[in-house]
mmCIF file of C-alpha atoms in Angstrom:
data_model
loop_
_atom_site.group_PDB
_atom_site.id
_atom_site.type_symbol
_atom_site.label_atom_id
_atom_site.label_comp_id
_atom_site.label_asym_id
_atom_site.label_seq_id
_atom_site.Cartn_x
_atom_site.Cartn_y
_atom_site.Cartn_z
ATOM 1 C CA UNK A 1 -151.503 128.912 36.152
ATOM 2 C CA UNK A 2 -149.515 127.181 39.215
ATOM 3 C CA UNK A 3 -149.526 129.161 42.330
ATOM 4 C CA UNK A 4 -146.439 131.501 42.942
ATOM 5 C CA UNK A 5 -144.392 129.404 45.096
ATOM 6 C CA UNK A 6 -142.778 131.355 48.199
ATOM 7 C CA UNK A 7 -139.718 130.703 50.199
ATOM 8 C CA UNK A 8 -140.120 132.271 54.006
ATOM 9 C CA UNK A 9 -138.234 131.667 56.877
ATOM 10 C CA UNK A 10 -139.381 132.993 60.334
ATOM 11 C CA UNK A 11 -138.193 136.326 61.557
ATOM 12 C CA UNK A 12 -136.895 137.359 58.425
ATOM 13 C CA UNK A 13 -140.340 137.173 56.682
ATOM 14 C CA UNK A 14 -142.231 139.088 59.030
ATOM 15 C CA UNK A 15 -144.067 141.131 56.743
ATOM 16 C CA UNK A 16 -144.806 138.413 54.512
ATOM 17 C CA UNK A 17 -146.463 136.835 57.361
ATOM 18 C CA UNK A 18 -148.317 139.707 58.365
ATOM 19 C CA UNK A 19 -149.772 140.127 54.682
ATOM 20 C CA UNK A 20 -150.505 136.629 54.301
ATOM 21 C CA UNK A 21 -152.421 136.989 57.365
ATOM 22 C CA UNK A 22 -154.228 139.617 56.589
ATOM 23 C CA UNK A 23 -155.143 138.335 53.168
ATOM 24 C CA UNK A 24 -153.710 141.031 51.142
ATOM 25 C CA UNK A 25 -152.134 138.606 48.571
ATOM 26 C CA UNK A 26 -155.475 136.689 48.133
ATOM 27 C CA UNK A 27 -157.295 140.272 47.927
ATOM 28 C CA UNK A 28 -155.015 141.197 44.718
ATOM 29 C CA UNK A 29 -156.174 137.578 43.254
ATOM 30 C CA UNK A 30 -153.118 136.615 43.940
ATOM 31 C CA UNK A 31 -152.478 132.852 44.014
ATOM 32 C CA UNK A 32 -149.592 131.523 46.483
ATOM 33 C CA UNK A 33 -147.980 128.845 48.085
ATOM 34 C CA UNK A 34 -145.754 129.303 51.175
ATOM 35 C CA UNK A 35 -142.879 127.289 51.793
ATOM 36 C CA UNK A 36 -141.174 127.340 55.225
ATOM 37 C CA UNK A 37 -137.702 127.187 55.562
ATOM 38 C CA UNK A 38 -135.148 126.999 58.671
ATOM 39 C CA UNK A 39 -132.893 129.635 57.231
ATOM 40 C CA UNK A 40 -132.375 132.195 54.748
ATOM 41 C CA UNK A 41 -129.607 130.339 53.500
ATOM 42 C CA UNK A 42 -132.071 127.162 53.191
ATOM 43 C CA UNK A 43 -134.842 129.692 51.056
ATOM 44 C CA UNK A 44 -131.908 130.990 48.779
ATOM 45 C CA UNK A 45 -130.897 127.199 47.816
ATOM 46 C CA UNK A 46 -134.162 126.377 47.027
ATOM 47 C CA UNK A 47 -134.774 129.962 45.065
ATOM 48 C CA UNK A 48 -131.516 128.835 43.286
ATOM 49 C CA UNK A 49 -133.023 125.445 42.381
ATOM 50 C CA UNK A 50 -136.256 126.793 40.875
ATOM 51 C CA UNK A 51 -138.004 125.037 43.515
ATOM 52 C CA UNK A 52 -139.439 127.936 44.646
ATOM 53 C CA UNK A 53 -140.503 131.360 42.224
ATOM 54 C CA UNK A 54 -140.070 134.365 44.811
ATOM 55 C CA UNK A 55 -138.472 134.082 48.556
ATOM 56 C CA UNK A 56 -137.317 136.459 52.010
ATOM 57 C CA UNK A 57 -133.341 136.065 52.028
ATOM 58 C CA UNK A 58 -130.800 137.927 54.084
ATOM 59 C CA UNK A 59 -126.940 139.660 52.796
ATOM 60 C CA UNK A 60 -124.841 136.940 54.027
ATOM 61 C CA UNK A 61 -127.456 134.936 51.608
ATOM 62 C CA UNK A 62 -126.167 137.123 49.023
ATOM 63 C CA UNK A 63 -123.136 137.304 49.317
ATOM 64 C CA UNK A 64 -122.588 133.476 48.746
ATOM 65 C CA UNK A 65 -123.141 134.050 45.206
ATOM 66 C CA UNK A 66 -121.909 137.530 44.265
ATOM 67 C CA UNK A 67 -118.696 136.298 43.025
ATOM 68 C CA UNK A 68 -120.350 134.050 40.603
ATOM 69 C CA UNK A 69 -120.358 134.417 36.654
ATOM 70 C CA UNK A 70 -123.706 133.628 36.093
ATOM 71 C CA UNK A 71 -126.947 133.703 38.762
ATOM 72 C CA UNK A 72 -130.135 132.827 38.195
ATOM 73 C CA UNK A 73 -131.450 135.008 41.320
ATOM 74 C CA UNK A 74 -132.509 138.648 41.189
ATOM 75 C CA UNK A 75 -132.655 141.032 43.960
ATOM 76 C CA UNK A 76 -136.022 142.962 44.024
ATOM 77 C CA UNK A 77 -136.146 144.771 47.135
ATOM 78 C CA UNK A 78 -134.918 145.711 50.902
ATOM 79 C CA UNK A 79 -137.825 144.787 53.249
ATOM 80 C CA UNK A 80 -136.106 145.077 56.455
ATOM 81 C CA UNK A 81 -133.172 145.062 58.667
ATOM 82 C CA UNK A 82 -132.455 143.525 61.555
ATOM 83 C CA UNK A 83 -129.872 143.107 64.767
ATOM 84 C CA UNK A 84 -130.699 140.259 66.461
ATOM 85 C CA UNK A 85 -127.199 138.396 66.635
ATOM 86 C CA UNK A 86 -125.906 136.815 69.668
ATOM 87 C CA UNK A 87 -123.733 134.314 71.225
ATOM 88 C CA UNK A 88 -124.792 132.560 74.296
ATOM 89 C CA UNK A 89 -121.877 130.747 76.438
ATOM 90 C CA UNK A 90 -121.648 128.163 78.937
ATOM 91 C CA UNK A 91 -120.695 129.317 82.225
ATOM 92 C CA UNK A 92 -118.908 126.295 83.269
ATOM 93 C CA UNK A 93 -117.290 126.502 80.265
ATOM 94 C CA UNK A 94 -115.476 129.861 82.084
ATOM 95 C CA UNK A 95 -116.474 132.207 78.853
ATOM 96 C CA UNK A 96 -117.158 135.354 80.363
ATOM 97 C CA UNK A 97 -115.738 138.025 78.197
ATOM 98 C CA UNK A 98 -114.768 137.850 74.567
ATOM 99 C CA UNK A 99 -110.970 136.890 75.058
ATOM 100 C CA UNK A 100 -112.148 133.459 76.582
ATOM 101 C CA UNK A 101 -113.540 132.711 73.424
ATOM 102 C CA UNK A 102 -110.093 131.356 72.334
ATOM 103 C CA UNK A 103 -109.929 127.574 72.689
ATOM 104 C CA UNK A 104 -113.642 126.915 73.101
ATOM 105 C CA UNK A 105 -115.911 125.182 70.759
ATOM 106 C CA UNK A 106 -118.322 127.960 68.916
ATOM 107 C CA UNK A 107 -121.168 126.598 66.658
ATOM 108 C CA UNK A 108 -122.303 128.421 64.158
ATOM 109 C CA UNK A 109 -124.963 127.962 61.093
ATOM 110 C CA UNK A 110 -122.460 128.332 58.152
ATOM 111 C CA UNK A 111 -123.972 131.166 55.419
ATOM 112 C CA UNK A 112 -126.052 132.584 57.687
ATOM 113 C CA UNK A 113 -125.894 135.479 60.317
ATOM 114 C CA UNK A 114 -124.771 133.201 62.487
ATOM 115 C CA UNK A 115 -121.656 133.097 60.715
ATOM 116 C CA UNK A 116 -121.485 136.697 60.128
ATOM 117 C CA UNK A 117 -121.892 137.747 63.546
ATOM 118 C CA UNK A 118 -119.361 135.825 64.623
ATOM 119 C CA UNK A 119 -116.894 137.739 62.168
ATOM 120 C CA UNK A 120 -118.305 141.449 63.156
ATOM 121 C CA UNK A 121 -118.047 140.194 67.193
ATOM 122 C CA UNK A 122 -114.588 138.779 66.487
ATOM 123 C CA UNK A 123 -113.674 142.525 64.503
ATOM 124 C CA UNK A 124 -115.568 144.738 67.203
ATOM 125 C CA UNK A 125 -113.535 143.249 70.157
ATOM 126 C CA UNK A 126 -109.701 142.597 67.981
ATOM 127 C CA UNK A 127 -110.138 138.744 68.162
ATOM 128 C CA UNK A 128 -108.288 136.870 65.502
ATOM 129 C CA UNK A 129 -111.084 135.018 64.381
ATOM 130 C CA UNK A 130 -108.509 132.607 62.642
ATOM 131 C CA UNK A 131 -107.823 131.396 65.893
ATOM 132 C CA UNK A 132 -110.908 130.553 67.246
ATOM 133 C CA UNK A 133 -112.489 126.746 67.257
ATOM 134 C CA UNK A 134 -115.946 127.180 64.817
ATOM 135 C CA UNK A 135 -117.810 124.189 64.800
ATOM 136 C CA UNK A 136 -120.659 124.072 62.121
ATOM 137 C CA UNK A 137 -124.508 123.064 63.719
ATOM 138 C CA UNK A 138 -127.673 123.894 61.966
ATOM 139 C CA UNK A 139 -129.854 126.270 63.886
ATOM 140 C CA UNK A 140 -132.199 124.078 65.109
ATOM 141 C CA UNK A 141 -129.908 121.689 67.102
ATOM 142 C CA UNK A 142 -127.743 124.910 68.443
ATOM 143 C CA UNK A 143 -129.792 123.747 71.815
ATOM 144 C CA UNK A 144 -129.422 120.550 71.889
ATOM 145 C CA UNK A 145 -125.362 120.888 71.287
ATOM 146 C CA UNK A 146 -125.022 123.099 73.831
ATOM 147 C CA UNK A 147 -126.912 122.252 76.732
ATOM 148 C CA UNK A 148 -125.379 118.761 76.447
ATOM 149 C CA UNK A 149 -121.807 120.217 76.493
ATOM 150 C CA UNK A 150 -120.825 119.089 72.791
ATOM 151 C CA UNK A 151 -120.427 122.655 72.188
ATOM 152 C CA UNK A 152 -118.983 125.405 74.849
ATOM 153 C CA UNK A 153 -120.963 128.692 73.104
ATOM 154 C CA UNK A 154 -123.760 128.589 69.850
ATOM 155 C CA UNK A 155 -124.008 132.048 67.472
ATOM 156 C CA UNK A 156 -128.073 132.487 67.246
ATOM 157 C CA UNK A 157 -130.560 134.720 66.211
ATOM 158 C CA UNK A 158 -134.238 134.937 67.705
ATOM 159 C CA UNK A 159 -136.282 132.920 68.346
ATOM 160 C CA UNK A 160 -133.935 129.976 69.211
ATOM 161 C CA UNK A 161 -131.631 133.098 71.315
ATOM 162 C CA UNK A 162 -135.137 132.665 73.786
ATOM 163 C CA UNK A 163 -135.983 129.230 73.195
ATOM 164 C CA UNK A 164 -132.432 127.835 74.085
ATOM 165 C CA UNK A 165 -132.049 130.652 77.172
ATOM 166 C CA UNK A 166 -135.542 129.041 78.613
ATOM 167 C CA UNK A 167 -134.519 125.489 78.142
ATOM 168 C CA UNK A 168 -130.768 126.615 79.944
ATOM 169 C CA UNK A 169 -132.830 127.790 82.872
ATOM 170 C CA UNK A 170 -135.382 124.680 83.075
ATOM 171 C CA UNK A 171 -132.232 122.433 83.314
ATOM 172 C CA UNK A 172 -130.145 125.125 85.709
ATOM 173 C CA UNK A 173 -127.554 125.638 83.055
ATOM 174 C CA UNK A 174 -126.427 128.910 83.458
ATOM 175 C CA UNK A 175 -125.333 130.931 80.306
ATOM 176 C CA UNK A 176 -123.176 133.929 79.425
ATOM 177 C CA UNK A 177 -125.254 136.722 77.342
ATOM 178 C CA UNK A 178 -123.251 138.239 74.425
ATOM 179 C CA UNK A 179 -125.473 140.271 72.445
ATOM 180 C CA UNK A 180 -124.782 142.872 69.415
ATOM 181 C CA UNK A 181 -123.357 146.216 70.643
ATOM 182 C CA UNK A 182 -124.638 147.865 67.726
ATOM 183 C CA UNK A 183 -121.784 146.591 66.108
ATOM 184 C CA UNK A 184 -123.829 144.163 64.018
ATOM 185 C CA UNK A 185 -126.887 144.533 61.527
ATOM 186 C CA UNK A 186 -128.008 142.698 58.481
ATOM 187 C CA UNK A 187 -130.983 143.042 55.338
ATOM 188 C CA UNK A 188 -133.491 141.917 54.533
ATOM 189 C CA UNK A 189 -133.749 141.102 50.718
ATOM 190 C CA UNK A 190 -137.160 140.174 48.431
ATOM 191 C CA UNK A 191 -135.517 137.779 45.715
ATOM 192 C CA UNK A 192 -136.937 136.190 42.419
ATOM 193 C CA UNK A 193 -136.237 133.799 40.097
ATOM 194 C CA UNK A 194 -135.106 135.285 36.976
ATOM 195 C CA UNK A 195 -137.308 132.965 34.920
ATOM 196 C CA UNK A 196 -140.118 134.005 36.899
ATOM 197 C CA UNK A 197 -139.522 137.518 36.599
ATOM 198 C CA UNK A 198 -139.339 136.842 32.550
ATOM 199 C CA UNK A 199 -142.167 135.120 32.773
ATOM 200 C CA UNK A 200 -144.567 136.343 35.731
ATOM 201 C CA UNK A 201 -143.802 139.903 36.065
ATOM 202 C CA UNK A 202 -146.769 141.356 36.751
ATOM 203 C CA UNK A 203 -147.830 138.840 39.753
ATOM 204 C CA UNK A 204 -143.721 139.656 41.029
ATOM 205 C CA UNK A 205 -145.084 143.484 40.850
ATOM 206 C CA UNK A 206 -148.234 142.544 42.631
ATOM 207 C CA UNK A 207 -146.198 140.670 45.276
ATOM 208 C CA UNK A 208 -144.247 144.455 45.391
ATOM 209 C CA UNK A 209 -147.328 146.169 46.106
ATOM 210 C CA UNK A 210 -148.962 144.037 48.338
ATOM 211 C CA UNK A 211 -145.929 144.050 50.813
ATOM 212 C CA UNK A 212 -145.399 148.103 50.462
ATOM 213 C CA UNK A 213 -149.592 147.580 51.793
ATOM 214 C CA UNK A 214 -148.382 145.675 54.562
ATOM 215 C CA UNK A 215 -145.645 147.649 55.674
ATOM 216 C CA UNK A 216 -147.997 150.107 55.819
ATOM 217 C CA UNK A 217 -150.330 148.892 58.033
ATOM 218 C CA UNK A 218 -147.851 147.628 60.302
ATOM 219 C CA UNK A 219 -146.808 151.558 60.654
ATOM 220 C CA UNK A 220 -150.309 152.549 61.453
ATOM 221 C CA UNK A 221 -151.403 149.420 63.746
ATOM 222 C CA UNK A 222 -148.700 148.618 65.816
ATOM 223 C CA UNK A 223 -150.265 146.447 68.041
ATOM 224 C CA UNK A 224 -152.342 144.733 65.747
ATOM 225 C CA UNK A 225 -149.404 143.950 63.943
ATOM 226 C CA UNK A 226 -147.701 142.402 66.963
ATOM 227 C CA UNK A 227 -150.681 140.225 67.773
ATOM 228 C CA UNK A 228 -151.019 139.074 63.993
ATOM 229 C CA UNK A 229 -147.496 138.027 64.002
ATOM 230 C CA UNK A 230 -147.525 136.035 67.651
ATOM 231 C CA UNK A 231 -150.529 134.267 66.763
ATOM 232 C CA UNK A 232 -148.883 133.388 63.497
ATOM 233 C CA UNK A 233 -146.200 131.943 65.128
ATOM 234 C CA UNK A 234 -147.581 130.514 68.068
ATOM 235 C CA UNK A 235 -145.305 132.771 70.617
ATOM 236 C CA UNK A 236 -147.241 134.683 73.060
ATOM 237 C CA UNK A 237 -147.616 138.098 72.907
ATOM 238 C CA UNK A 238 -145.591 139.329 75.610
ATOM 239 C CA UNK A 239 -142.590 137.360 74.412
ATOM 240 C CA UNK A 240 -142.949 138.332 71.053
ATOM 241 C CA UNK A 241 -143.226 142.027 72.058
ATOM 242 C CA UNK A 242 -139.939 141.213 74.084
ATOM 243 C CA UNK A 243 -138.107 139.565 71.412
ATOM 244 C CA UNK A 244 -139.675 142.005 68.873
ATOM 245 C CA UNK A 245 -139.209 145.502 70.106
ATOM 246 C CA UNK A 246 -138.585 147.358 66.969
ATOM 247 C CA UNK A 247 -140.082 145.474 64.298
ATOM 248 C CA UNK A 248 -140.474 147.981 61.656
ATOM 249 C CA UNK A 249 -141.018 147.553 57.293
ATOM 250 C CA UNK A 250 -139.682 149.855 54.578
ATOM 251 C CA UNK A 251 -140.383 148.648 50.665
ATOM 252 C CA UNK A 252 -136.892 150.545 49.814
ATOM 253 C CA UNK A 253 -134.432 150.949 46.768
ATOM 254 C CA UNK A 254 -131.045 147.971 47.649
ATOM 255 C CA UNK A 255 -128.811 150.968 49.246
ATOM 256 C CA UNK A 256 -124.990 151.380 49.190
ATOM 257 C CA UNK A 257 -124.756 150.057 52.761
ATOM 258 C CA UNK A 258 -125.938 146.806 51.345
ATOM 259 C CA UNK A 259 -123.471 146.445 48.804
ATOM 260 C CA UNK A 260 -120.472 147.408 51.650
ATOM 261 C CA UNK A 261 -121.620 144.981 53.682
ATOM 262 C CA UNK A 262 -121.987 142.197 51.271
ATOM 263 C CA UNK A 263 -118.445 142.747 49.562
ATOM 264 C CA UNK A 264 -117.122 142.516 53.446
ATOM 265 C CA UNK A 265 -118.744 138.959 53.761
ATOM 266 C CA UNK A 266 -118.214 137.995 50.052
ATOM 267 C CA UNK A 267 -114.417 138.908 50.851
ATOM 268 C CA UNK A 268 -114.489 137.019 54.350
ATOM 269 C CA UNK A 269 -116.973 133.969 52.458
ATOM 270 C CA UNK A 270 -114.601 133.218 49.388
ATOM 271 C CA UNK A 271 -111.653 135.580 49.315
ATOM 272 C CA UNK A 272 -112.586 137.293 46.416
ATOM 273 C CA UNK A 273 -114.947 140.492 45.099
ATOM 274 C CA UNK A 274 -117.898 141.482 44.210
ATOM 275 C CA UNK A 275 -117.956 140.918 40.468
ATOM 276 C CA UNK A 276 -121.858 140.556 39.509
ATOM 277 C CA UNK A 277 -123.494 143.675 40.866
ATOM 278 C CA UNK A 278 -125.102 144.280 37.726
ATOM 279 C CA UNK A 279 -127.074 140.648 37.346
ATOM 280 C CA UNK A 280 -127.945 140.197 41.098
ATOM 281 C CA UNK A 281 -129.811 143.746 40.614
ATOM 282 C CA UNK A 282 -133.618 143.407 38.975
ATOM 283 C CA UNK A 283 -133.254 146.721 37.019
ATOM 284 C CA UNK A 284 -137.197 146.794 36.764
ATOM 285 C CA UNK A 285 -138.125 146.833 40.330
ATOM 286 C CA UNK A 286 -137.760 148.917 43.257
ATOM 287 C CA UNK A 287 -134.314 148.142 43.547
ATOM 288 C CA UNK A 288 -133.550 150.288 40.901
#
């Protein structure tokens, strides 16, 4: 049978990474291939596509597709959440507190929390987010467009908050910090094909079980955990342990908070509702 093929993307797949690193999948005889994606959004195409079986995606991911008839894509699991949302801002563009905003040129990743961090900042501080000049980048040229001025402030998550705050200071660019005030925090999702679910359930309820293993050992061995991951992703550990505080796993039931928050960004995404609760949901797994 063809390896299991597996859409992560960075941060997001953290404990994916850690159990692929630890050979848990290969330990349940599990055969995999790992894809690599920039974004969530990027992962959730492909899942779409059948290009890949199984895949890490985030709500705003979700939320793309909840006013659809038909999906293809089932929701297994919440893995983890996360809050690391910013926007960074060129000084000389004279951005210095969220009213500035207004007029300037913000990029954002479309479908992403990039985008939806830019609508929770605009809501926390009473900005009419109609008014404000988005400019769509992909995530890995937020640097490049604005530390050559083509853009005045980029909405990022880690690592490229880090990477494009060390590559301000190299070139003495100096950059206003807005980070999330709490105001700001998005999931984690484990998401399947729905023909591989028909068809490969019991390697999709491995998959479960090896990642409820992980999480697991990530609660008991801390630091181990933070090595495994920095060495994974080439960062070193002091920087990951900076950028990484709180890194913590849960293999949990898709909670009510999820649903809020995806009908907020299906409503803010398309204008319309939540309509297909019922077939995002895999009724068999945890999420149930």
């Amino acid at each position: 049978m063809k390896p299991l093929q597996f859409g992560i993307t960075g941060p997001i797949s953290w404990l994916t990474i850690l159990a692929k690193e630890k050979d848990m999948f290969l330990d349940r005889d599990l055969s995999i291939r790992f894809r690599t994606f920039l974004a969530g959004k990027k992962a959730m195409q492909a899942l779409r596509k059948g290009w890949v079986d199984i895949a890490n995606v985030i709500d705003a991911n979700v939320a793309s597709l909840a006013t659809e008839k038909k999906v293809n894509v089932r929701l297994l699991a919440c893995t983890q959440t996360r809050e690391d949302g910013r926007i960074l801002a060129r000084a000389d563009a004279d951005i210095y507190q969220p009213s500035d905003f207004y007029g300037e040129r913000l990029a954002y990743m479309p479908g992403t929390s990039s985008h939806m961090f830019i609508v929770y900042f605009a809501k926390h501080h009473r900005l009419n987010i109609e008014k404000l000049n988005l400019v769509p980048v992909r995530m890995d040229r937020m640097e490049q467009a604005l530390l050559s001025g083509d853009v005045d402030a980029c909405s990022v998550w880690q690592p490229f908050s880090f990477q494009i705050q060390q590559a301000a200071s190299r070139q003495n660019i100096e950059l206003v910090n807005f980070p999330n005030e709490g105001f700001f925090r998005y999931f984690i999702m484990l998401a399947a094909h729905e023909k591989t679910l028909q068809k490969r359930r019991q390697e999709i309820d491995t998959v479960i079980d090896v990642l409820k293993q992980a999480a697991q050992f990530a609660k008991e061995n801390r630091d181990q955990t933070n090595r495994i991951l920095s060495q994974a992703v080439d960062m070193p550990l002091p920087i990951f342990e900076t950028l990484e505080p709180d890194v913590a796993f849960n293999i949990l039931p898709i909670a009510d908070e999820f649903w809020r928050q995806v009908a907020i960004q299906t409503s803010w995404l398309t204008q319309k509702p939540v309509t297909n609760i019922d077939q995002l949901v895999d009724k068999l797994s945890v999420s149930h």
